[in-house]
PDB file of C-alpha atoms and ligand atoms in Angstrom:
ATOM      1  CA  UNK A 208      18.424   1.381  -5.797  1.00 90.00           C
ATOM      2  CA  UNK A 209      14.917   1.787  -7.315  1.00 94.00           C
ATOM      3  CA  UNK A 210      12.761  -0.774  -6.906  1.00 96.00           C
ATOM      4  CA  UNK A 211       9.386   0.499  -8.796  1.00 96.00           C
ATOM      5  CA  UNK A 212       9.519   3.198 -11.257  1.00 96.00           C
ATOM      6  CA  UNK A 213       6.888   4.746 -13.041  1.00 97.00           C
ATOM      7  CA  UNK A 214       7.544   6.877 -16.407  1.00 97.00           C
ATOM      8  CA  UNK A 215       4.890   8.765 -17.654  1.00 97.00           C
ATOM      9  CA  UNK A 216       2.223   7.096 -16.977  1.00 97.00           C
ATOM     10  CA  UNK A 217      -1.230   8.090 -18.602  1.00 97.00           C
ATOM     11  CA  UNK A 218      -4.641   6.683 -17.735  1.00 97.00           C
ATOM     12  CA  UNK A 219      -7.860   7.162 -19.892  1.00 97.00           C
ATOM     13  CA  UNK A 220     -11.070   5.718 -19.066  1.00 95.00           C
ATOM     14  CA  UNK A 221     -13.908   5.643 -21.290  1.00 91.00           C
ATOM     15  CA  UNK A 222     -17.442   5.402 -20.751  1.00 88.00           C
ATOM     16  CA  UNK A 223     -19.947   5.482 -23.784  1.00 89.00           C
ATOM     17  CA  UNK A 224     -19.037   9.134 -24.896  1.00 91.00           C
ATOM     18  CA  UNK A 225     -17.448  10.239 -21.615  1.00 92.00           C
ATOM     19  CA  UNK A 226     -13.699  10.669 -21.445  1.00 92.00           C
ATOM     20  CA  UNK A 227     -11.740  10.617 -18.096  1.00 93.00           C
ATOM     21  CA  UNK A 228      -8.268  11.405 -17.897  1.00 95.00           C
ATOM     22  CA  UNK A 229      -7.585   9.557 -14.682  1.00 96.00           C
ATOM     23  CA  UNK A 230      -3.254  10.108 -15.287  1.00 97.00           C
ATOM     24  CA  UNK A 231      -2.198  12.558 -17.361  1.00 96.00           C
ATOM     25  CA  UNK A 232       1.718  11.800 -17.374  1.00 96.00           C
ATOM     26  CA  UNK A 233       3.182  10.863 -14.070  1.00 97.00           C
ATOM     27  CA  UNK A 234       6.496  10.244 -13.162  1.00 97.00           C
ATOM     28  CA  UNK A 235       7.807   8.805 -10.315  1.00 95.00           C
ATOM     29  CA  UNK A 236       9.835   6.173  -8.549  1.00 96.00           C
ATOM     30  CA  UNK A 237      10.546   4.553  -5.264  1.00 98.00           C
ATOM     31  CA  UNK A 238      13.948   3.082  -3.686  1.00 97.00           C
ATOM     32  CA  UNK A 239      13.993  -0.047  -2.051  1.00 96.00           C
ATOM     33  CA  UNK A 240      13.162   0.360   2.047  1.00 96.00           C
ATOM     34  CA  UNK A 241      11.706   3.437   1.181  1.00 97.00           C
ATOM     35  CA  UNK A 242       8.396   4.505   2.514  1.00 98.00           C
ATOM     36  CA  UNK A 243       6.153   6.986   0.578  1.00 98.00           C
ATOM     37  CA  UNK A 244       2.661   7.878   0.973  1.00 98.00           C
ATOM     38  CA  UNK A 245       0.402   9.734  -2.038  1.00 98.00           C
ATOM     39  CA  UNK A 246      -1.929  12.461  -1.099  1.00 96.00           C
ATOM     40  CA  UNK A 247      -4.560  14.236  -3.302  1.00 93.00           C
ATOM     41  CA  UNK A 248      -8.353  15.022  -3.542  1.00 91.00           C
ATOM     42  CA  UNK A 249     -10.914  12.422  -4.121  1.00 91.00           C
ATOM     43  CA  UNK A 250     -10.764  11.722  -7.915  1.00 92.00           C
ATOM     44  CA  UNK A 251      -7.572  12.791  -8.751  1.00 93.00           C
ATOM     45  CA  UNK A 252      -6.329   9.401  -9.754  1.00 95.00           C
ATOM     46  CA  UNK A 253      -4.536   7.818  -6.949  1.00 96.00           C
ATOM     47  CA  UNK A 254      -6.197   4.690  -6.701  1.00 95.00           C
ATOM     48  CA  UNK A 255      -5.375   4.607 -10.665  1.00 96.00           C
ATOM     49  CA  UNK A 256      -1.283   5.147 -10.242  1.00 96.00           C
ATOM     50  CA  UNK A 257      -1.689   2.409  -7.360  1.00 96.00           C
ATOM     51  CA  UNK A 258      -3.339  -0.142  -9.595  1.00 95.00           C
ATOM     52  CA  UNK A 259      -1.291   0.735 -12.709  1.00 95.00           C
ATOM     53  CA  UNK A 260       1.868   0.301 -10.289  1.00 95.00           C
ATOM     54  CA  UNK A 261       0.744  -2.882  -9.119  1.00 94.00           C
ATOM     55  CA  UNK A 262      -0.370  -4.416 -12.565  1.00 92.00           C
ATOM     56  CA  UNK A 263      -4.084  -4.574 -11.592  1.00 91.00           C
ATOM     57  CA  UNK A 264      -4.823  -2.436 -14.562  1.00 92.00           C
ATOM     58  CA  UNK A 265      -3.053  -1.402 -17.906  1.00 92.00           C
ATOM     59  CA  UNK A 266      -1.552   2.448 -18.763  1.00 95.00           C
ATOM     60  CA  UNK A 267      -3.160   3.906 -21.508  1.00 95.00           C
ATOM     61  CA  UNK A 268       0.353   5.383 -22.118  1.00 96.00           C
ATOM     62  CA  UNK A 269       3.405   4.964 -20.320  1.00 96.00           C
ATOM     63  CA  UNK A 270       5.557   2.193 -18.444  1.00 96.00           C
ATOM     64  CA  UNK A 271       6.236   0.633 -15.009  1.00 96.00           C
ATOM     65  CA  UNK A 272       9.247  -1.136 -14.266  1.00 96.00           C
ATOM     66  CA  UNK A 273       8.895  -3.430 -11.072  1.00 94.00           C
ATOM     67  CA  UNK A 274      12.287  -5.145  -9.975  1.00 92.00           C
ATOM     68  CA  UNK A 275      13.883  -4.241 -13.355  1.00 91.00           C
ATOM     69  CA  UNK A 276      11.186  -5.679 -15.365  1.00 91.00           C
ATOM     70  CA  UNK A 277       8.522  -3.953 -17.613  1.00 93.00           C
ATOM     71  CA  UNK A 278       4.893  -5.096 -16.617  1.00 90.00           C
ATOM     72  CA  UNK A 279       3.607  -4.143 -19.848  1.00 83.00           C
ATOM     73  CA  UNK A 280       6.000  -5.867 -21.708  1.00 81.00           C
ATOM     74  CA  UNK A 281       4.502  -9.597 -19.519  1.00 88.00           C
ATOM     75  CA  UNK A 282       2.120 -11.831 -20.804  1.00 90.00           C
ATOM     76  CA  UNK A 283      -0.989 -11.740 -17.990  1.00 88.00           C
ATOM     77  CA  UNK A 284      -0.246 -15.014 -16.708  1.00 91.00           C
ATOM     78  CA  UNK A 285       3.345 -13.782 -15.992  1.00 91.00           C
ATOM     79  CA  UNK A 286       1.700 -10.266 -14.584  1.00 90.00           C
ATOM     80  CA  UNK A 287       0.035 -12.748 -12.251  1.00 90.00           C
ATOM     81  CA  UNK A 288       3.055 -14.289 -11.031  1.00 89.00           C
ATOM     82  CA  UNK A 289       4.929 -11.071 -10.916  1.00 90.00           C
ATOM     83  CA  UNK A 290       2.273  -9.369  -8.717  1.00 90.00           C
ATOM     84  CA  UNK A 291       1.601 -12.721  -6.207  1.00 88.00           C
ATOM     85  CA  UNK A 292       5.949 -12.920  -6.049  1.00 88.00           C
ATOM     86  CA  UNK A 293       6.627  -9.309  -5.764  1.00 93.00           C
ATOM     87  CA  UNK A 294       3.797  -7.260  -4.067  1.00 95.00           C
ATOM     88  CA  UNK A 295       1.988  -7.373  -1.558  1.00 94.00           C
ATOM     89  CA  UNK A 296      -1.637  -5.321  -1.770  1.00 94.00           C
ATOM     90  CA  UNK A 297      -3.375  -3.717   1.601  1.00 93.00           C
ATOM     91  CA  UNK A 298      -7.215  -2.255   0.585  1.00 88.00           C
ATOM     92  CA  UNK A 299      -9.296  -0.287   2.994  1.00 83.00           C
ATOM     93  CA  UNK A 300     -11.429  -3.504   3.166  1.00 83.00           C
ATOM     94  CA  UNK A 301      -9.952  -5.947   4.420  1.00 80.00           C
ATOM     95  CA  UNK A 302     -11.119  -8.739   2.260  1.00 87.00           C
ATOM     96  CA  UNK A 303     -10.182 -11.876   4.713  1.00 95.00           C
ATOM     97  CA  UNK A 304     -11.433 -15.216   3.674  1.00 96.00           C
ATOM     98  CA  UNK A 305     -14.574 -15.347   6.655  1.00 96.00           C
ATOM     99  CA  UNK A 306     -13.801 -19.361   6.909  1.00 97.00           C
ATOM    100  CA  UNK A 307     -10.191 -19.293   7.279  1.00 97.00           C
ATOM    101  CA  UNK A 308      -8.334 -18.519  10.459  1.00 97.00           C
ATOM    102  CA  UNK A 309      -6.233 -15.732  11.026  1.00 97.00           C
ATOM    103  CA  UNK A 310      -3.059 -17.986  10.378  1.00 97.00           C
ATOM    104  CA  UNK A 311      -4.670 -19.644   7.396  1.00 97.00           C
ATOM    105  CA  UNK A 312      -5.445 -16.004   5.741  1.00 97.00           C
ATOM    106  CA  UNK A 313      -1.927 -14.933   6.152  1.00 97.00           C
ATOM    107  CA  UNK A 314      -0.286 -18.060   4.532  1.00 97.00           C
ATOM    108  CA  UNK A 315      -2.576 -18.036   1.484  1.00 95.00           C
ATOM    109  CA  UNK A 316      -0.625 -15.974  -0.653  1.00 93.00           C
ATOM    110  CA  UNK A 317       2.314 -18.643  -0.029  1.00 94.00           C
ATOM    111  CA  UNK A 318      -0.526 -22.066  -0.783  1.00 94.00           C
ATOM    112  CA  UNK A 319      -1.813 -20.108  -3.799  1.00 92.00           C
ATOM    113  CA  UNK A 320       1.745 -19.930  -5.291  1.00 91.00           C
ATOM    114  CA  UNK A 321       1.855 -23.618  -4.657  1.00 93.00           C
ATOM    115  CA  UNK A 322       4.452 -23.097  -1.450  1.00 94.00           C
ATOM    116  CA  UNK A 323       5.388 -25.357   1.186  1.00 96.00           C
ATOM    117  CA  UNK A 324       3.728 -23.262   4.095  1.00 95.00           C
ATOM    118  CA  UNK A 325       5.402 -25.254   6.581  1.00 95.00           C
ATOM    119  CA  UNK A 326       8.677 -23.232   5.198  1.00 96.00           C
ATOM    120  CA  UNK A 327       7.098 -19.989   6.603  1.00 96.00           C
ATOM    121  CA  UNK A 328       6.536 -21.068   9.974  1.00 95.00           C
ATOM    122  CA  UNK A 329       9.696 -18.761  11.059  1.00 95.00           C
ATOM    123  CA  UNK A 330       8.518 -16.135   9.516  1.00 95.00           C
ATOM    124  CA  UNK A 331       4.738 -16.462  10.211  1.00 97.00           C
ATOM    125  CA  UNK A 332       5.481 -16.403  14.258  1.00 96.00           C
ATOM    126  CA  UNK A 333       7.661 -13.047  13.348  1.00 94.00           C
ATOM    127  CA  UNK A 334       4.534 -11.617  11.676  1.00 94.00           C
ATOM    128  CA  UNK A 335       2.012 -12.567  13.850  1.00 96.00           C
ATOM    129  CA  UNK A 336       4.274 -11.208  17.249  1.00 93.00           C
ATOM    130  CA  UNK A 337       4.822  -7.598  14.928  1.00 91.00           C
ATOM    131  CA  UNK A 338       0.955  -7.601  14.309  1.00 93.00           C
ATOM    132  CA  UNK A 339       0.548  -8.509  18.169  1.00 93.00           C
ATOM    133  CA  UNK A 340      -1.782 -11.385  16.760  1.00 95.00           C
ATOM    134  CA  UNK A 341      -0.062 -14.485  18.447  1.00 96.00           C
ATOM    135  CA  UNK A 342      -2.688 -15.207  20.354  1.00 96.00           C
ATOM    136  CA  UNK A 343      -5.417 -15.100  18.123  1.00 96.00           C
ATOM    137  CA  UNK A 344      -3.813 -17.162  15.196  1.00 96.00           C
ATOM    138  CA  UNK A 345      -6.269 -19.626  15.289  1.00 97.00           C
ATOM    139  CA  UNK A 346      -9.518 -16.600  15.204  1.00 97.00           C
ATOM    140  CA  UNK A 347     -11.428 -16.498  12.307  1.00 97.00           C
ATOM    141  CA  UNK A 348     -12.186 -12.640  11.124  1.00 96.00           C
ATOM    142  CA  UNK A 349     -15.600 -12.495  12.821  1.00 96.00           C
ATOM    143  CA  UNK A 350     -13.573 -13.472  16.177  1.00 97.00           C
ATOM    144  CA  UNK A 351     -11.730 -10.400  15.304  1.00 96.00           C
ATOM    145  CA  UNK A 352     -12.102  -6.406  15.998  1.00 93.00           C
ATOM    146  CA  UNK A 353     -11.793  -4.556  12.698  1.00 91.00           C
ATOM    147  CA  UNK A 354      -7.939  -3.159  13.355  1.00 91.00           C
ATOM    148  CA  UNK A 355      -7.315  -6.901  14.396  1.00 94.00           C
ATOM    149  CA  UNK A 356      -8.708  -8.002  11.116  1.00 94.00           C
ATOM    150  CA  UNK A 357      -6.458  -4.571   9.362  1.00 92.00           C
ATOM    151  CA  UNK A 358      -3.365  -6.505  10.808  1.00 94.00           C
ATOM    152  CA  UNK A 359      -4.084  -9.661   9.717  1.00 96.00           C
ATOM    153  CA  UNK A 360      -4.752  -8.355   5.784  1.00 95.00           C
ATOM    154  CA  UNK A 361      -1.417  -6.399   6.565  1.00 94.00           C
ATOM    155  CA  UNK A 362       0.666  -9.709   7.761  1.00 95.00           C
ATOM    156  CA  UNK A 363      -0.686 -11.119   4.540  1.00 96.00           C
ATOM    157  CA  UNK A 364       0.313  -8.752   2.333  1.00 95.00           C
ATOM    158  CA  UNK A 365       3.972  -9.173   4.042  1.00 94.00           C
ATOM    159  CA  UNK A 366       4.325 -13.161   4.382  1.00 95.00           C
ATOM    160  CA  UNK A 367       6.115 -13.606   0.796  1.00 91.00           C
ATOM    161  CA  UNK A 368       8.821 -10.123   1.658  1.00 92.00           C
ATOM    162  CA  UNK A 369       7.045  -8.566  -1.682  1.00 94.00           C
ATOM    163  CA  UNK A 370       9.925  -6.467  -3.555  1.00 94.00           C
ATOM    164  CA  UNK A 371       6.786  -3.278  -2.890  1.00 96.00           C
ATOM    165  CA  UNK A 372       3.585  -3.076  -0.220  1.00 97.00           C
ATOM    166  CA  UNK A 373       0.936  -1.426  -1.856  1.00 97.00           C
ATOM    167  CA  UNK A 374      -1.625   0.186   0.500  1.00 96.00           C
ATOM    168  CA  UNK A 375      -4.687   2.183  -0.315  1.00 95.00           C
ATOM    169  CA  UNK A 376      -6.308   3.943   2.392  1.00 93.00           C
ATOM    170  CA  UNK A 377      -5.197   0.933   4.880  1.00 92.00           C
ATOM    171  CA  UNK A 378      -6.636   3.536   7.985  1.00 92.00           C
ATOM    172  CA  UNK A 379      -9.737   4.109   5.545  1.00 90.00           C
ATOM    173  CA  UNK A 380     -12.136   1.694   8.066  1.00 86.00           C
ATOM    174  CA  UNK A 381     -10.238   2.550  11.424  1.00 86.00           C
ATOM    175  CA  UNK A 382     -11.004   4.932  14.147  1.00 89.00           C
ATOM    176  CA  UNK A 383      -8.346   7.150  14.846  1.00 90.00           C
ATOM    177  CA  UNK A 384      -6.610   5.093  17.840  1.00 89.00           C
ATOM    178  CA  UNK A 385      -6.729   2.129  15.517  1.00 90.00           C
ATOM    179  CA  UNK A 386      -5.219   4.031  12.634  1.00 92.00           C
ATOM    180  CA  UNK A 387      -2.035   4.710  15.089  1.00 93.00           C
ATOM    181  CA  UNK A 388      -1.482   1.691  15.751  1.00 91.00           C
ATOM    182  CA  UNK A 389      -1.896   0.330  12.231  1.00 91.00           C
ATOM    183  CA  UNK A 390       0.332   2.906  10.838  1.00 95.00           C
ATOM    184  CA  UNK A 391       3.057   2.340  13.794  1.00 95.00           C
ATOM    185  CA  UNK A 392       3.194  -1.141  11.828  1.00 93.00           C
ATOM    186  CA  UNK A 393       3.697   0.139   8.644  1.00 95.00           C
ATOM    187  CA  UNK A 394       6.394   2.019   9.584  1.00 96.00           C
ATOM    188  CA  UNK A 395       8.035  -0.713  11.925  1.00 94.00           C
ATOM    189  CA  UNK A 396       6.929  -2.909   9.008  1.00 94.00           C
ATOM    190  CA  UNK A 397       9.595  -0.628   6.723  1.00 96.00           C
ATOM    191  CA  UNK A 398      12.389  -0.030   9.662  1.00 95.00           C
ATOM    192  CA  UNK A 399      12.371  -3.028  10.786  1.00 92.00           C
ATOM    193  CA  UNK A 400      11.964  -5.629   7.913  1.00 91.00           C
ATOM    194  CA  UNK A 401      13.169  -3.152   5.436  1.00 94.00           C
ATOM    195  CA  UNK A 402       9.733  -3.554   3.219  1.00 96.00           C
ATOM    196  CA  UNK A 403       9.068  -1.280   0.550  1.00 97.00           C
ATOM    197  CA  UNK A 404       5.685   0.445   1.283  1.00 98.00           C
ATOM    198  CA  UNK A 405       3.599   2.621  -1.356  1.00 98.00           C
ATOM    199  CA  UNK A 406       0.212   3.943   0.911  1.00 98.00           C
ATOM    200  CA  UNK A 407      -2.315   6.276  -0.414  1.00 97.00           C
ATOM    201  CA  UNK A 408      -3.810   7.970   1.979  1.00 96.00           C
ATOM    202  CA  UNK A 409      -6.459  11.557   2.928  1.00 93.00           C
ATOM    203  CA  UNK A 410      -5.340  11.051   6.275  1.00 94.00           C
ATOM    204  CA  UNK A 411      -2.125  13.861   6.943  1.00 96.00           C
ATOM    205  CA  UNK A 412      -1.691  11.945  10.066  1.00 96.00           C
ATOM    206  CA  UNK A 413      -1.350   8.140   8.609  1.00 97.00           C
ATOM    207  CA  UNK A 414       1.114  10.402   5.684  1.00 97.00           C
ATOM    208  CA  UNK A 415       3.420  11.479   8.466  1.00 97.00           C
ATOM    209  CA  UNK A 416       4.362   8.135   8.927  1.00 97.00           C
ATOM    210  CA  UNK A 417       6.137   8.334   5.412  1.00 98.00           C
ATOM    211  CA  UNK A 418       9.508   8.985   4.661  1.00 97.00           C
ATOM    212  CA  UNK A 419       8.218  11.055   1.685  1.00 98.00           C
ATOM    213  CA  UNK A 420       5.142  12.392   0.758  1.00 98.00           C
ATOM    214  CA  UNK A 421       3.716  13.081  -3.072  1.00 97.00           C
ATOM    215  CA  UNK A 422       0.660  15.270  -3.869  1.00 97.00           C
ATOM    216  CA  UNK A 423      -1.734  14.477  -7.084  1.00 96.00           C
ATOM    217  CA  UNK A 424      -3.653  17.050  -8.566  1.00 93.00           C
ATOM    218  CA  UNK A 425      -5.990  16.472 -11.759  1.00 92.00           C
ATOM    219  CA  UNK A 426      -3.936  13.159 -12.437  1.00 94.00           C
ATOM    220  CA  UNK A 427      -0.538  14.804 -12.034  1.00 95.00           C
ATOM    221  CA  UNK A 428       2.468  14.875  -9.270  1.00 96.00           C
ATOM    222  CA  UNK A 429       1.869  18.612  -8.072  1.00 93.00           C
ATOM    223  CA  UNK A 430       4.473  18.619  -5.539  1.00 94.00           C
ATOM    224  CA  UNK A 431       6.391  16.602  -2.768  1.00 96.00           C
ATOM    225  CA  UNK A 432       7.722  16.810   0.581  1.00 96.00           C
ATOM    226  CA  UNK A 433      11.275  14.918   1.590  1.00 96.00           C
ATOM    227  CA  UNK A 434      11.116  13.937   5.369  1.00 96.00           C
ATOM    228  CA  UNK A 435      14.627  14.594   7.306  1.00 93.00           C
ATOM    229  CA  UNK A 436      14.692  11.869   9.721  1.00 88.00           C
ATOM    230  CA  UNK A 437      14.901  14.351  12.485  1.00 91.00           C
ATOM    231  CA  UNK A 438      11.555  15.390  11.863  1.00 94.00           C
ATOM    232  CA  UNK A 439       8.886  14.345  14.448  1.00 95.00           C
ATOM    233  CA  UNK A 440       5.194  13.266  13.964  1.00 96.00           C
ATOM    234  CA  UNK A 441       3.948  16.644  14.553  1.00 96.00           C
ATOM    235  CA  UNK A 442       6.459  18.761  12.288  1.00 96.00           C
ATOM    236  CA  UNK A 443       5.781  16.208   9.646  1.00 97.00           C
ATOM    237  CA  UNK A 444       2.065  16.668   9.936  1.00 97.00           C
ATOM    238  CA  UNK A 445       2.103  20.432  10.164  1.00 96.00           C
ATOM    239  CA  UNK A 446       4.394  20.468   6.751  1.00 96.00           C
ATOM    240  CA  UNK A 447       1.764  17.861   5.153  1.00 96.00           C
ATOM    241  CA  UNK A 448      -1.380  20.260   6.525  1.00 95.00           C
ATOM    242  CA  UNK A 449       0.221  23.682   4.973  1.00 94.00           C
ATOM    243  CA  UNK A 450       0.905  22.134   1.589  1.00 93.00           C
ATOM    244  CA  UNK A 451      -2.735  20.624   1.601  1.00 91.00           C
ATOM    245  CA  UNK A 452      -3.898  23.958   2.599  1.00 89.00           C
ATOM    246  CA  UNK A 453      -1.531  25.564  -0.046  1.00 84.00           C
ATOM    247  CA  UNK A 454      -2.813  23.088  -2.655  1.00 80.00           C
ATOM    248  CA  UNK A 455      -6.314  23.331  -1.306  1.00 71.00           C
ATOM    249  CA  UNK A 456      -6.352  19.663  -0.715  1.00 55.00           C
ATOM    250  CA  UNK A 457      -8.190  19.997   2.444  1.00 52.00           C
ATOM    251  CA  UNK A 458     -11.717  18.532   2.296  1.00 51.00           C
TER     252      UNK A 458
HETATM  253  N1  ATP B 554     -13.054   2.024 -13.931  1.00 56.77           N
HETATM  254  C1  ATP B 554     -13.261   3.312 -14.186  1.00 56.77           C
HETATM  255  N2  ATP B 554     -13.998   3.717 -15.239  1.00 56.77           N
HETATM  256  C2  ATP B 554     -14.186   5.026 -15.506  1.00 56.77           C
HETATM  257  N3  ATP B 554     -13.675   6.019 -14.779  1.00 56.77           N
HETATM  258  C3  ATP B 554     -12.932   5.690 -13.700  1.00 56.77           C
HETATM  259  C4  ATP B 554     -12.693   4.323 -13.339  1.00 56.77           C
HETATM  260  N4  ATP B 554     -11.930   4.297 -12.229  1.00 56.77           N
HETATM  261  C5  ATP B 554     -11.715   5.592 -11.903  1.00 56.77           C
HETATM  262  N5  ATP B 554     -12.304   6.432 -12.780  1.00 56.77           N
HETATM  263  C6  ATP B 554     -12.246   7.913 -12.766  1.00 56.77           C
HETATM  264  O1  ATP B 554     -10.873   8.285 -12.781  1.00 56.77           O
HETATM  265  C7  ATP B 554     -10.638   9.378 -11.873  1.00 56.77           C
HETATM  266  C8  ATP B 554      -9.580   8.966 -10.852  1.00 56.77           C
HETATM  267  O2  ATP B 554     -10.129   7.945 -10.012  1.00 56.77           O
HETATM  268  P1  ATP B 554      -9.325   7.299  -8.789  1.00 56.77           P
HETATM  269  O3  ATP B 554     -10.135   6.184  -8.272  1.00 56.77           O
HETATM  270  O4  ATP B 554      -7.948   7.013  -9.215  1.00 56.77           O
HETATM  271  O5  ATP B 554      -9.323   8.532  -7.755  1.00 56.77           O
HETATM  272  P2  ATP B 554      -8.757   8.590  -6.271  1.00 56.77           P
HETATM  273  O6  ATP B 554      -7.757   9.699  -6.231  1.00 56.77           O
HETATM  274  O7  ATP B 554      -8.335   7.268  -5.798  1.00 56.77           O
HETATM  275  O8  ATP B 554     -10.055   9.075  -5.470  1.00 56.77           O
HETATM  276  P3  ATP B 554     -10.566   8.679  -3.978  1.00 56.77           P
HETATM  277  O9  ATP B 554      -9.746   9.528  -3.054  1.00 56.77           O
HETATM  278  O10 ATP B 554     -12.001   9.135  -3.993  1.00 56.77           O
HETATM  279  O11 ATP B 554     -10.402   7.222  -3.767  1.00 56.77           O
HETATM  280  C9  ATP B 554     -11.988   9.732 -11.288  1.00 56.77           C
HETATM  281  O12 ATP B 554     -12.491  10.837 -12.002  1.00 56.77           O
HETATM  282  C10 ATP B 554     -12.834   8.497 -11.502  1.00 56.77           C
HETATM  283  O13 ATP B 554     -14.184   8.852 -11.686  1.00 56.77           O
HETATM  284 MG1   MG B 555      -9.068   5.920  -4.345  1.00 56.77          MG
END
């Protein structure tokens, strides 16, 4: 079943007399439970097709259907509901409220939509013993390490089961050992829970992690790899590397 679907999408900034074309007609979709990461060079617009995907910004052409509705087609205040129901966002920074514990920054989503959190408790004690957190529920970020701090933004993003996780460059802060572990969650996040993850990523080792990978090139799907699930980690990242190479993604 598709749970987010993209048809072609166009994006076109403009700046005084300066055109960008950030999107330049991408098509593309995502089944529920499925994990996909989105690869390209720096500027080729993936940070665009993750905000246009999450209704954080509007196409300049184009639609994207989220749970079988049309975001375009919404008012903004019921964008607003649609994106604090049905996704969940992960940034590179990590944007914790500093005052709030751990617990506290992870139920927010549910007190901002006006929720009992008391009705999360269950699921709250499931998210804090995936994100190996337990014991620090009652930390406030700057009792945290930064990958501690990654897991507590990622808990958040999962506390309401949004129909799709959006992540962009969630390893972006990390060191590499911290990166592992971060994307061992996303992808226990997926088996596991069965949540719907969109990542963008530079990182061919956080991509392996994916169940499919798509390459953007000047603001267009150039190509895209299908995992098997026999595939290991390291024939996954070799595949990822040669296509970068072939693509001259590399940096
Ligand atoms: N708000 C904006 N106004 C004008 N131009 C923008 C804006 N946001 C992005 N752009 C331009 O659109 C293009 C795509 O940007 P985008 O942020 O999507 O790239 P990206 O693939 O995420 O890059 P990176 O890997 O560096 O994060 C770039 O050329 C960028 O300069
Ligand atoms: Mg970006």
């Amino acid at each position: 079943m598709k749970i987010l679907e993209a048809q072609n999408l166009h994006k076109t900034y403009e700046l005084g007399k300066v055109t960008v074309r950030a999107l330049a007609g991408v098509n593309f979709s995502v089944s529920a439970g499925e994990f996909v990461a989105i690869m390209g060079p720096s500027g080729s617009g993936k940070s665009t097709l993750l905000h246009l995907l999450g209704g954080l910004d509007q196409p300049s052409g184009g639609v994207v259907i989220l749970s079988g509705q049309q975001l375009s087609g919404l008012s903004d205040k019921q964008v607003t509901l649609m994106r604090r129901r049905n996704i969940g966002f992960v940034f590179q920074f990590f944007n914790l409220l500093p005052t709030l514990t751990a617990e506290e920054n992870i139920l927010l989503p549910v007190i901002i939509d006006g929720q009992d959190p008391r009705k999360y408790e269950g699921f709250l004690v499931r998210l804090l013993d995936l994100i190996g957190l337990t014991d620090r529920r009652h930390h406030r970020p700057d009792q945290l390490s930064g990958g501690e701090q990654q897991r507590v933004a990622l808990a958040r993003a999962l506390i309401n089961q949004p129909a799709i996780l959006l992540a962009d460059e969630p390893t972006g802060n990390l060191d590499s050992k911290t990166s592992k572990a971060m994307m061992e969650l996303l992808r226990r996040s997926c088996t596991e829970l069965g949540q719907t993850i969109v990542m963008v990523t530079h990182d061919p080792r956080a991509a392996a992690y994916a169940d499919r990978v798509v390459f953007i090139k000047d603001g267009q799907i150039n190509q895209e790899i299908q995992f098997s699930s026999e595939d290991d980690l390291p024939k996954r990242y070799r595949q990822i590397v040669e296509i970068m190479e072939h693509l001259e993604l590399s940096e």
